[in-house]
XYZ file of C-alpha atoms in Angstrom:
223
model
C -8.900 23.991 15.097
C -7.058 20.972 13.039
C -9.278 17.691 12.896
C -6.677 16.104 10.595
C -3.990 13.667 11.599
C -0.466 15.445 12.767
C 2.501 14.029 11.355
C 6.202 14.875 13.075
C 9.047 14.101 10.666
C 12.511 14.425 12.861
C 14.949 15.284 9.764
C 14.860 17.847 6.833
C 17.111 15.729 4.028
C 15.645 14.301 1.391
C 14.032 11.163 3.441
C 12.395 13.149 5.517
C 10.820 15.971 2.804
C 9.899 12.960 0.707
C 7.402 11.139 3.105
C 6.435 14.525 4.556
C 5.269 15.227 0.987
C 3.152 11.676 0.830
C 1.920 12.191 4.235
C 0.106 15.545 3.414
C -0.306 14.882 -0.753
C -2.076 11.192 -0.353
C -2.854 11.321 3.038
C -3.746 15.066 4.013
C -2.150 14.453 7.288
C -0.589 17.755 8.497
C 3.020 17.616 8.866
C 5.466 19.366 10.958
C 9.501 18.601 9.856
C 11.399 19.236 12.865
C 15.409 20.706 12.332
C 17.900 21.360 14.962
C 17.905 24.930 14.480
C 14.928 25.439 12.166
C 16.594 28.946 11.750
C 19.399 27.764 10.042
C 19.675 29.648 6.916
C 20.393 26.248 4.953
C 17.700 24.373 6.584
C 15.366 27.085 5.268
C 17.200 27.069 1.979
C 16.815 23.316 1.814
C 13.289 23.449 3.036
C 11.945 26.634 0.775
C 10.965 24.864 -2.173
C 8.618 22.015 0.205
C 7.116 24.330 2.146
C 6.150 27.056 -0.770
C 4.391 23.621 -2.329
C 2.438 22.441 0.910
C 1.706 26.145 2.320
C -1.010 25.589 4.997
C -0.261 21.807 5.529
C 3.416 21.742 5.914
C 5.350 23.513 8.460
C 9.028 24.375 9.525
C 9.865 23.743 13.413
C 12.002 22.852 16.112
C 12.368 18.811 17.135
C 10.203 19.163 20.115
C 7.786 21.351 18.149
C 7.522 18.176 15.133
C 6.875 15.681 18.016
C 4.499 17.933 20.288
C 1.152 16.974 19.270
C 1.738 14.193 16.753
C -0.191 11.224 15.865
C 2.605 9.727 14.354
C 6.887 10.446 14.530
C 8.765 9.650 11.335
C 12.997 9.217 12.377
C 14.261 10.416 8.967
C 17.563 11.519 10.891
C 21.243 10.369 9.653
C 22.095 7.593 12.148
C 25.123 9.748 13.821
C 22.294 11.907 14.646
C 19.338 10.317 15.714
C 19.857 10.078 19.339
C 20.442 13.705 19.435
C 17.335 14.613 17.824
C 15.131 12.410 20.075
C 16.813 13.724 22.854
C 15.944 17.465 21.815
C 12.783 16.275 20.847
C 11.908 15.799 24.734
C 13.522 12.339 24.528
C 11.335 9.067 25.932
C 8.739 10.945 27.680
C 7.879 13.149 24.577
C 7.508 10.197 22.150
C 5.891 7.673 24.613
C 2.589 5.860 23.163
C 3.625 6.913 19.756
C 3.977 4.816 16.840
C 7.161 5.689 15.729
C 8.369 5.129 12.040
C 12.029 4.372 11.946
C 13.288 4.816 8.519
C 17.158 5.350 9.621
C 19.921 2.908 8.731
C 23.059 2.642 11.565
C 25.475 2.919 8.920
C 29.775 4.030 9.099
C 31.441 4.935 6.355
C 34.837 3.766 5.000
C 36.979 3.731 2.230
C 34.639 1.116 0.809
C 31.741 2.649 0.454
C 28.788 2.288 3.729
C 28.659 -0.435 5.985
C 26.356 -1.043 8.981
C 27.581 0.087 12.550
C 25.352 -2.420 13.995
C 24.523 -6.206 12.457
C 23.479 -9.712 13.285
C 23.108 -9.530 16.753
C 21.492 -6.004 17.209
C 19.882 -3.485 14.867
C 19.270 0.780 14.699
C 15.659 -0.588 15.142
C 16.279 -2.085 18.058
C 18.823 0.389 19.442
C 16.060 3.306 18.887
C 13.507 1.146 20.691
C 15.511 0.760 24.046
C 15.383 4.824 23.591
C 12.523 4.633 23.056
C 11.140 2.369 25.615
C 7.113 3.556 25.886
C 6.948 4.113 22.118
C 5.459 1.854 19.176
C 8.610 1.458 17.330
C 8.248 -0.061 13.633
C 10.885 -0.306 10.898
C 9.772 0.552 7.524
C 10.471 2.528 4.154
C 14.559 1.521 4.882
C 15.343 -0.442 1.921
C 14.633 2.107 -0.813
C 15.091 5.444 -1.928
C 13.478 8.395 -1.241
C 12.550 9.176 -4.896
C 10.790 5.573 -5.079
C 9.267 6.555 -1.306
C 5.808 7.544 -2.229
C 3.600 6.516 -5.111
C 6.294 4.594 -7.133
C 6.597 4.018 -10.797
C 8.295 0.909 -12.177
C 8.081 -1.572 -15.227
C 8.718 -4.575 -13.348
C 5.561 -3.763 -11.241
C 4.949 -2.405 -7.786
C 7.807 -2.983 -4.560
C 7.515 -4.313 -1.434
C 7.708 -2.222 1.666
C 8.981 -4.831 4.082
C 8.558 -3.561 7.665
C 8.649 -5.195 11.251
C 7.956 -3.972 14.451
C 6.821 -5.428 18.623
C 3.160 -3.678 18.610
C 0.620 -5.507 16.382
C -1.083 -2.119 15.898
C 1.726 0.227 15.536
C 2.073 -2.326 12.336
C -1.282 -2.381 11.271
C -1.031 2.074 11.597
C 2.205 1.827 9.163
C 0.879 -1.127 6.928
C -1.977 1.318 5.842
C 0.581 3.961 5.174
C 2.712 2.015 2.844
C -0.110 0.858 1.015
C -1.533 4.381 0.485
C 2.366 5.416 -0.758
C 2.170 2.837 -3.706
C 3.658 -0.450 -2.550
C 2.846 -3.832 -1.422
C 3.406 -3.986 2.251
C 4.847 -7.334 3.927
C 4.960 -7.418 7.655
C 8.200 -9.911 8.523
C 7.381 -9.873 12.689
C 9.043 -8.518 15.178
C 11.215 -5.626 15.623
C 14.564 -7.724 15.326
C 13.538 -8.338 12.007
C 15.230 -4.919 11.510
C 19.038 -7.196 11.765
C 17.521 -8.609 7.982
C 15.985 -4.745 6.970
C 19.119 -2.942 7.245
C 21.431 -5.039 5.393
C 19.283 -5.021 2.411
C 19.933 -1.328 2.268
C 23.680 -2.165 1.566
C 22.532 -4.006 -0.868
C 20.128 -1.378 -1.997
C 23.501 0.605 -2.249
C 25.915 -1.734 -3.862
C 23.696 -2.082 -6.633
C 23.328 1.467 -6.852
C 27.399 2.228 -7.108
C 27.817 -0.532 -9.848
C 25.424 0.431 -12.077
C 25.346 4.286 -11.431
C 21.660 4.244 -10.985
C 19.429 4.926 -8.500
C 15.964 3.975 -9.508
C 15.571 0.193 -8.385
C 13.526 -1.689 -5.444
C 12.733 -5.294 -4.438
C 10.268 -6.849 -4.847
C 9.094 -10.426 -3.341
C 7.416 -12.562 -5.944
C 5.158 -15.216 -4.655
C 3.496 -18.456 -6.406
């Protein structure tokens, strides 16, 4: 019998191993990281190393089998692929009442490097809501990258987390997380803030190709 809180991460890249990692390491949440076909033998070679490390914590399972049960459902999903997932997950009626982390950008990719499918008038955040019609949808954890995910380390100081969301609680549930994973949350509103979110991880990315690195966040100075 588990008393502590169950985390279902949808997504076994680098996103989703990250903040399965912070969930169990700073949190002690157990966490189940849901694949397509979690006998895959390169999902298992991509997830050996993370589960050796969080033996008796972390676990290897199916989409429905991450979502079953959870407190919480992280999308860490490429955006091609994130309807399919929550469909195999059990689709609206398996994630209804859940607060539902949506850390997926809508982007298509060109000769010029990423660029959002959907902008300005509509948002993935938005878009995985109306999938997601009974569920606590909140953007966060977006606008950075997964190394700088949990427990950060930076000269300048400490990043902000910006999130946004529709359910004043879902917000306050995910505000606590991103404290506890090292940055300063700021809450921007409601979910369409995610039409601001999502650009600023082209940005994120722009940056990233000119200078060749990778380690950067924002940060929002105030007075």
């Amino acid at each position: 019998m588990h008393d502590e809180p169950k985390i279902g991460i949808l997504g076994t890249g680098d996103v989703g191993r990250a903040l399965g990692s912070g969930f169990i390491d700073v949190l002690g949440d157990r966490v189940t990281i849901g694949a397509r076909d979690p006998r895959d033998p390169e999902t298992n070679e991509r997830m050996g190393t993370w589960l050796a490390k969080h033996r008796g914590k972390g676990e290897l399972g199916a989409f429905a089998a991450a979502v079953e049960g959870a407190d919480i459902v992280v999308l860490a999903t490429l955006w091609t692929g994130t309807k399919s997932a929550i469909d195999m997950a059990g689709g609206p009626a398996a994630l209804a009442g859940k607060v539902v982390i949506d850390v997926t950008n809508p982007l298509q990719f060109t000769g010029h490097g990423p660029e959002l499918a959907l902008a300005h008038t509509d948002s993935g955040g938005e878009q995985v809501q109306r999938w997601l019609p009974g569920a606590k949808v909140v953007k966060a954890f977006n606008t950075i990258g997964n190394a700088l995910m949990v427990k950060p380390t930076l000269a300048q100081g400490t990043p902000t987390m910006f999130f946004c969301g529709n359910d004043e609680g879902a917000k306050k549930v995910v505000g606590e997380i991103v404290t506890s994973f090292g940055h300063d949350g700021v809450d921007i509103g409601g979910l369409d803030g995610a039409r601001l979110l999502e650009p600023l991880c082209i940005l994120w990315v722009r940056y990233g190709m000119r200078t060749k690195s990778w380690g950067h966040a924002f940060s929002l100075l105030r007075k």
